CSV table of C-alpha atoms in Angstrom, one decimal:
chain,number,residue,atom,x,y,z
A,186,UNK,CA,-0.2,0.0,0.1
A,187,UNK,CA,1.3,3.7,-0.8
A,188,UNK,CA,1.9,5.4,2.7
A,189,UNK,CA,2.7,9.3,3.6
A,190,UNK,CA,4.4,10.7,6.4
A,191,UNK,CA,2.6,13.0,8.2
A,192,UNK,CA,3.3,14.8,12.0
A,193,UNK,CA,1.2,12.6,14.3
A,194,UNK,CA,-0.9,15.1,15.8
A,195,UNK,CA,-2.7,15.7,12.0
A,196,UNK,CA,-3.0,11.9,11.9
A,197,UNK,CA,-4.8,12.3,15.4
A,198,UNK,CA,-7.1,14.9,13.7
A,199,UNK,CA,-7.6,13.0,10.7
A,200,UNK,CA,-8.9,9.8,12.9
A,201,UNK,CA,-11.6,12.2,14.9
A,202,UNK,CA,-12.8,13.9,11.7
A,203,UNK,CA,-11.0,17.6,12.6
A,204,UNK,CA,-8.5,17.3,9.2
A,205,UNK,CA,-10.1,16.5,5.7
A,206,UNK,CA,-7.0,18.1,3.9
A,207,UNK,CA,-3.6,17.7,3.8
A,208,UNK,CA,-1.7,20.5,2.4
A,209,UNK,CA,1.7,19.4,0.1
A,210,UNK,CA,3.5,21.5,-2.4
A,211,UNK,CA,4.1,18.7,-4.6
A,212,UNK,CA,1.2,16.4,-5.9
A,213,UNK,CA,0.8,12.7,-7.4
A,214,UNK,CA,-1.2,11.3,-9.8
A,215,UNK,CA,-2.0,8.3,-7.2
A,216,UNK,CA,-5.7,8.4,-6.0
A,217,UNK,CA,-6.9,5.7,-3.5
A,218,UNK,CA,-5.9,4.0,-0.2
A,219,UNK,CA,-2.8,5.8,1.6
A,220,UNK,CA,-1.4,4.4,5.0
A,221,UNK,CA,-0.8,7.3,7.0
A,222,UNK,CA,3.1,7.2,9.1
A,223,UNK,CA,3.5,9.5,12.1
A,224,UNK,CA,6.9,11.0,11.8
A,225,UNK,CA,9.2,10.5,14.9
A,226,UNK,CA,8.9,13.6,15.9
A,227,UNK,CA,7.7,13.6,19.5
A,228,UNK,CA,4.1,15.6,19.8
A,229,UNK,CA,1.9,15.3,22.4
A,230,UNK,CA,-1.2,13.3,22.0
A,231,UNK,CA,0.7,11.4,19.0
A,232,UNK,CA,2.2,8.2,18.7
A,233,UNK,CA,5.5,9.0,17.3
A,234,UNK,CA,6.8,6.1,14.6
A,235,UNK,CA,3.9,4.1,13.8
A,236,UNK,CA,1.2,3.8,10.9
A,237,UNK,CA,-2.0,3.9,12.5
A,238,UNK,CA,-4.7,4.9,9.8
A,239,UNK,CA,-5.8,4.2,6.3
A,240,UNK,CA,-7.1,7.3,4.8
A,241,UNK,CA,-8.7,7.9,1.2
A,242,UNK,CA,-7.0,10.2,-1.3
A,243,UNK,CA,-10.0,11.2,-3.4
A,244,UNK,CA,-8.7,14.5,-5.4
A,245,UNK,CA,-5.7,16.8,-5.2
A,246,UNK,CA,-6.2,20.6,-6.1
A,247,UNK,CA,-4.1,23.1,-7.2
A,248,UNK,CA,-3.9,26.7,-5.7
A,249,UNK,CA,-1.2,28.7,-7.5
A,250,UNK,CA,-1.8,31.9,-4.9
A,251,UNK,CA,-0.3,29.9,-1.8
A,252,UNK,CA,1.7,27.2,-3.9
A,253,UNK,CA,0.2,24.5,-2.3
A,254,UNK,CA,-1.5,21.4,-3.5
A,255,UNK,CA,-4.9,20.7,-1.2
A,256,UNK,CA,-5.0,16.5,-1.1
A,257,UNK,CA,-8.5,15.9,0.2
A,258,UNK,CA,-9.3,13.1,2.3
A,259,UNK,CA,-11.4,10.7,4.5
A,260,UNK,CA,-10.8,8.2,6.7
A,261,UNK,CA,-11.1,4.9,5.6
A,262,UNK,CA,-10.2,2.4,8.4
A,263,UNK,CA,-8.2,2.6,11.9
A,264,UNK,CA,-5.4,-0.3,12.2
A,265,UNK,CA,-3.1,-2.5,14.4
A,266,UNK,CA,-0.4,-0.2,15.0
A,267,UNK,CA,2.9,-0.9,12.6
A,268,UNK,CA,6.2,0.5,13.8
A,269,UNK,CA,7.3,2.0,10.5
A,270,UNK,CA,10.5,4.3,9.4
A,271,UNK,CA,9.3,7.5,7.4
A,272,UNK,CA,10.4,8.6,4.0
A,273,UNK,CA,9.7,11.8,1.6
A,274,UNK,CA,6.9,11.6,-0.9
A,275,UNK,CA,4.6,8.5,-1.1
A,276,UNK,CA,6.7,5.1,-0.2
A,277,UNK,CA,5.4,1.2,-0.3
A,278,UNK,CA,4.3,-0.5,2.7
A,279,UNK,CA,3.7,-4.5,2.9
A,280,UNK,CA,0.1,-4.6,2.8
A,281,UNK,CA,-0.1,-8.1,5.0
A,282,UNK,CA,1.4,-6.1,8.0
A,283,UNK,CA,-2.0,-3.3,7.6
A,284,UNK,CA,-4.7,-5.0,9.7
A,285,UNK,CA,-7.7,-3.0,10.2
A,286,UNK,CA,-9.3,-3.1,13.5
A,287,UNK,CA,-12.2,-2.1,15.7
A,288,UNK,CA,-12.4,1.4,17.8
A,289,UNK,CA,-12.2,-0.6,21.3
A,290,UNK,CA,-9.0,-2.5,20.0
A,291,UNK,CA,-7.6,0.2,18.7
A,292,UNK,CA,-7.5,2.2,21.7
A,293,UNK,CA,-6.0,-0.3,23.5
A,294,UNK,CA,-3.3,-0.8,21.2
A,295,UNK,CA,-2.9,2.7,20.3
A,296,UNK,CA,-3.2,4.5,24.2
A,297,UNK,CA,0.4,3.0,25.5
A,298,UNK,CA,1.9,4.3,22.6
A,299,UNK,CA,0.9,7.8,22.9
A,300,UNK,CA,3.6,10.3,23.7
A,301,UNK,CA,3.0,12.5,26.8
A,302,UNK,CA,5.4,15.0,27.4
A,303,UNK,CA,6.9,14.9,30.9
A,304,UNK,CA,5.8,18.4,32.4
A,305,UNK,CA,2.7,18.7,33.1
A,306,UNK,CA,0.8,21.4,31.0
A,307,UNK,CA,-2.3,23.2,31.7
A,308,UNK,CA,-4.1,22.9,28.9
A,309,UNK,CA,-6.4,20.4,29.0
A,310,UNK,CA,-7.0,20.4,25.5
A,311,UNK,CA,-3.5,19.7,23.7
A,312,UNK,CA,-4.1,16.2,23.3
A,313,UNK,CA,-7.4,15.2,21.5
A,314,UNK,CA,-9.2,12.7,22.7
A,315,UNK,CA,-9.3,10.4,19.6
A,316,UNK,CA,-10.8,7.4,22.1
A,317,UNK,CA,-14.3,9.3,21.9
A,318,UNK,CA,-15.2,8.9,18.4
A,319,UNK,CA,-18.7,8.7,17.5
A,320,UNK,CA,-19.3,6.5,14.3
């Protein structure tokens, strides 16, 4: 399956439905399922270095005045977390590693992988609650 490296907090936003556009400076002719792989950068509320969901890349729109491409995406499935070393551009991940799971299983699998900074923050909204997804 084609895969894309994205910041972990953006992937969490995709899962809860807050992020429906991925912004890129390049385009691709590929359309279809994309495995979302979190970068290894430690961001509060994300699982760094893991692929945790599959989205459908529906279309790409060019916005020349912004010098950006808007990749229109929608969540397809959450998956059993896979440790993935990200790469630039699109890359391939073996289909046999990708196993869709239920939301309940997802919570059990992903919760221990979520990065939480050692110092406490007063902002309770810093970590999105991806485990209260209504579908």
